[in-house]
XYZ file of N, CA and C in Angstrom:
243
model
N 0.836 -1.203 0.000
C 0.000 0.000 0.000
C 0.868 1.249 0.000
N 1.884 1.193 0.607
C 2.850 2.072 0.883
C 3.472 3.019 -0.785
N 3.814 1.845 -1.334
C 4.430 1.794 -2.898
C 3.310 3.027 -3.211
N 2.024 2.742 -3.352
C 1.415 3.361 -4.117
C 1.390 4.655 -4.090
N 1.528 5.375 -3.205
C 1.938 6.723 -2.846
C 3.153 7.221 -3.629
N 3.994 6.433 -3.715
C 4.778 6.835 -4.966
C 4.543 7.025 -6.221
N 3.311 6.428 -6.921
C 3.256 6.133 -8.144
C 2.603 7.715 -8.683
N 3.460 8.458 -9.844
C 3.239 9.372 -10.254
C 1.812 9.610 -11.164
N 1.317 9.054 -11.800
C -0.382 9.619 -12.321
C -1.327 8.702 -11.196
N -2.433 9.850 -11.784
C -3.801 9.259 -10.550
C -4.232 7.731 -10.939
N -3.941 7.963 -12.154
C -4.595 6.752 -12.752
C -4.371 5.428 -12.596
N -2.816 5.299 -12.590
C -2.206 3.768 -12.423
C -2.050 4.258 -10.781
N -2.293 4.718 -9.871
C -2.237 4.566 -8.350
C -3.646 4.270 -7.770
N -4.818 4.792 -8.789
C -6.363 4.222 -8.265
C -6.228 2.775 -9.188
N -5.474 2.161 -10.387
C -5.447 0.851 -10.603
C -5.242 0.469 -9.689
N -3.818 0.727 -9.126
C -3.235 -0.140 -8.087
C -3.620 -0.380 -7.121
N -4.715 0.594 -6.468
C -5.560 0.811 -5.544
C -6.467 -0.425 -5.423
N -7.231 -0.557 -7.026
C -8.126 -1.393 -6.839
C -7.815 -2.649 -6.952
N -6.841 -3.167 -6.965
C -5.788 -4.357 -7.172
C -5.611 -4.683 -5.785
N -5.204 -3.551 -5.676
C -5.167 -4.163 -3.376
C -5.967 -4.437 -2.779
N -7.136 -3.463 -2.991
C -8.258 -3.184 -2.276
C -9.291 -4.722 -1.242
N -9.405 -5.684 -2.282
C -9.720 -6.754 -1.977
C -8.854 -7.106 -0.611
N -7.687 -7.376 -0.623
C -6.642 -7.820 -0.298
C -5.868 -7.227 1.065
N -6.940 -5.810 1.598
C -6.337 -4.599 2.414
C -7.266 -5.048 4.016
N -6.185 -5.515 4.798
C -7.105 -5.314 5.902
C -7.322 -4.363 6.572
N -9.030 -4.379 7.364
C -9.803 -3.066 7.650
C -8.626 -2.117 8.189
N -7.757 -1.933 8.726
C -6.788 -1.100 9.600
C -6.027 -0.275 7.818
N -6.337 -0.868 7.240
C -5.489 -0.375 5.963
C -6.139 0.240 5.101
N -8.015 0.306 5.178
C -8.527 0.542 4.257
C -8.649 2.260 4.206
N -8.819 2.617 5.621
C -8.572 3.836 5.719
C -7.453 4.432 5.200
N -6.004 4.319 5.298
C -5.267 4.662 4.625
C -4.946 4.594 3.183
N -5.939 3.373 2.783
C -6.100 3.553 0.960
C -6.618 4.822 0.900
N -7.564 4.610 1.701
C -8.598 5.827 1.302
C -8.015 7.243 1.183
N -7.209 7.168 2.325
C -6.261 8.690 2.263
C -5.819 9.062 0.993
N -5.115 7.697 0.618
C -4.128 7.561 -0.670
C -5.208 7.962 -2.019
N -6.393 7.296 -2.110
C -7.579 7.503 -3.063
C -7.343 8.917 -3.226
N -7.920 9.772 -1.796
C -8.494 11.076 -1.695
C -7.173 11.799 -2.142
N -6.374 11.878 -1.903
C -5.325 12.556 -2.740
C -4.626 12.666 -3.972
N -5.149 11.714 -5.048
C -5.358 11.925 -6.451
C -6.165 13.073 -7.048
N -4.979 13.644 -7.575
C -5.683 15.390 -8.031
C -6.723 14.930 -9.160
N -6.491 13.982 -10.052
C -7.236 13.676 -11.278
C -8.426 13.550 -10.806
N -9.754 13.963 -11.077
C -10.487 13.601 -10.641
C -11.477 12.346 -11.214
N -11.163 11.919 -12.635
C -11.723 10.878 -12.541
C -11.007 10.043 -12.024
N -9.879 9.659 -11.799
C -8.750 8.607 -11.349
C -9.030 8.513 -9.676
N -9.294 9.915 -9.397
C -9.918 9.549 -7.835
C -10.966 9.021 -7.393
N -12.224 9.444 -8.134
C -13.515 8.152 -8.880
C -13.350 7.146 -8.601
N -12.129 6.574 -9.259
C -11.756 5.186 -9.556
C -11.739 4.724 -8.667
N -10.739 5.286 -7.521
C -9.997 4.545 -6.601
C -11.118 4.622 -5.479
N -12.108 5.950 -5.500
C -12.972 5.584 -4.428
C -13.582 4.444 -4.669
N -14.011 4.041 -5.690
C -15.340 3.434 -6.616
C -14.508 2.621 -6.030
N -13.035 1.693 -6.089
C -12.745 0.699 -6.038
C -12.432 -0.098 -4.374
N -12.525 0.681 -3.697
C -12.495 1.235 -2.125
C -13.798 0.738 -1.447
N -14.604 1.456 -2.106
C -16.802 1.365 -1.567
C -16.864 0.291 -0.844
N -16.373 -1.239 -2.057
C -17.064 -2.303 -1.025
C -16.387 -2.562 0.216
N -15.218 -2.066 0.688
C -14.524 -2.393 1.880
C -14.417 -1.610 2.970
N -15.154 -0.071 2.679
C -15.564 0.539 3.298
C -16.522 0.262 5.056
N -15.640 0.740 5.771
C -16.333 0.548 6.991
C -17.625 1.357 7.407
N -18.470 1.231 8.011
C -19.322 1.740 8.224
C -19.422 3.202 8.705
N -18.550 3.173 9.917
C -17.908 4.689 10.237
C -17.228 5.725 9.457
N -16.808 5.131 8.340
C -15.828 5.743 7.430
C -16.696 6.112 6.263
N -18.205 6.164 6.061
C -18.755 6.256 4.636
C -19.043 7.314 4.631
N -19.439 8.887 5.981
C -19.720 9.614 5.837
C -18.608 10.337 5.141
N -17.215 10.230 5.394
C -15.836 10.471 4.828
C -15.920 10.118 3.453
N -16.246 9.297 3.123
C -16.097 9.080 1.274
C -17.033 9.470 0.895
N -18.528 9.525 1.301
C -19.453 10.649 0.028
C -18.747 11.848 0.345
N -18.436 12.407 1.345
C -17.413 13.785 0.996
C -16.663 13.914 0.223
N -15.819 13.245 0.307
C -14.721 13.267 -0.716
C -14.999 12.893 -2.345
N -16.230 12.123 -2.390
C -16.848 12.067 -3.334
C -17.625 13.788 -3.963
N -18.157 13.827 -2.870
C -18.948 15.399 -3.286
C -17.901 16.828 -3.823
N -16.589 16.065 -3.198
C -15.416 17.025 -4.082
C -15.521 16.930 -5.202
N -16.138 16.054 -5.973
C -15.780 15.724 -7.544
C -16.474 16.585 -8.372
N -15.474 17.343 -9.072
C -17.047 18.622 -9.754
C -17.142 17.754 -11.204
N -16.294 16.960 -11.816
C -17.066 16.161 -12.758
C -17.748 15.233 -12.524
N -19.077 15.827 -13.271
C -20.136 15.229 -13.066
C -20.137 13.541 -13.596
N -19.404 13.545 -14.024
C -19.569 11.803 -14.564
C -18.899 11.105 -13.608
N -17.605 11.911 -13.305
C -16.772 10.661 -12.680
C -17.518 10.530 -11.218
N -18.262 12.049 -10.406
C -18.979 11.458 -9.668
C -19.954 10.954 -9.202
N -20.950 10.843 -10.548
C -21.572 9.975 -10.644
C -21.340 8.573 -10.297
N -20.260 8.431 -10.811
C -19.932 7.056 -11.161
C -19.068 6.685 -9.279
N -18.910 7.457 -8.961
C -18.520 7.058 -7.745
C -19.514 6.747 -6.986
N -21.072 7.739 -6.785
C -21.656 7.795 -6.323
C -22.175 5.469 -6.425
C-alpha cells in the first residue's frame, strides 16, 4: 500500500488501488482511502474511491461521500456515487 503513494499519475495509483483493495485489511482501508483522496485527477480519484466502496467501513462512509462530493465532474462522480 505504501508503494502506491509513490506512483506518479492518478490513474495507475487508483489501478493499483483497486488491485489491493480486496486484499487490504480493515486497519489499511482507511489509509487507501487517504491515498484515493489525494489523487488530483479527478476521474482517477472516482476510480480509486469506486474501487475502495465495497470495503468501506461503516464509520468511514460519511468520509467518502465527501470526498466524493469534491468531484465537480459530473460523470466521474456519478460514477462514484
Amino acid at each position: 500500500l505504501a508503494a502506491t503513494e509513490s506512483i506518479s499519475t492518478g490513474e495507475s495509483r487508483a489501478e493499483a488501488l483497486a488491485i489491493l483493495a480486496p486484499h487490504l485489511l480493515p486497519d489499511l482501508v482507511m489509509q487507501a482511502f487517504e491515498t484515493a483522496r489525494a489523487i488530483s485527477d479527478e476521474e482517477s480519484r472516482a476510480k480509486g474511491l469506486t474501487a475502495l466502496a465495497p470495503y468501506i467501513s461503516p464509520g468511514l462512509r460519511k468520509a467518502v461521500l465527501a470526498a466524493v462530493a469534491t468531484i465537480s465532474y459530473e460523470e466521474a462522480r456519478a460514477k462514484a456515487l
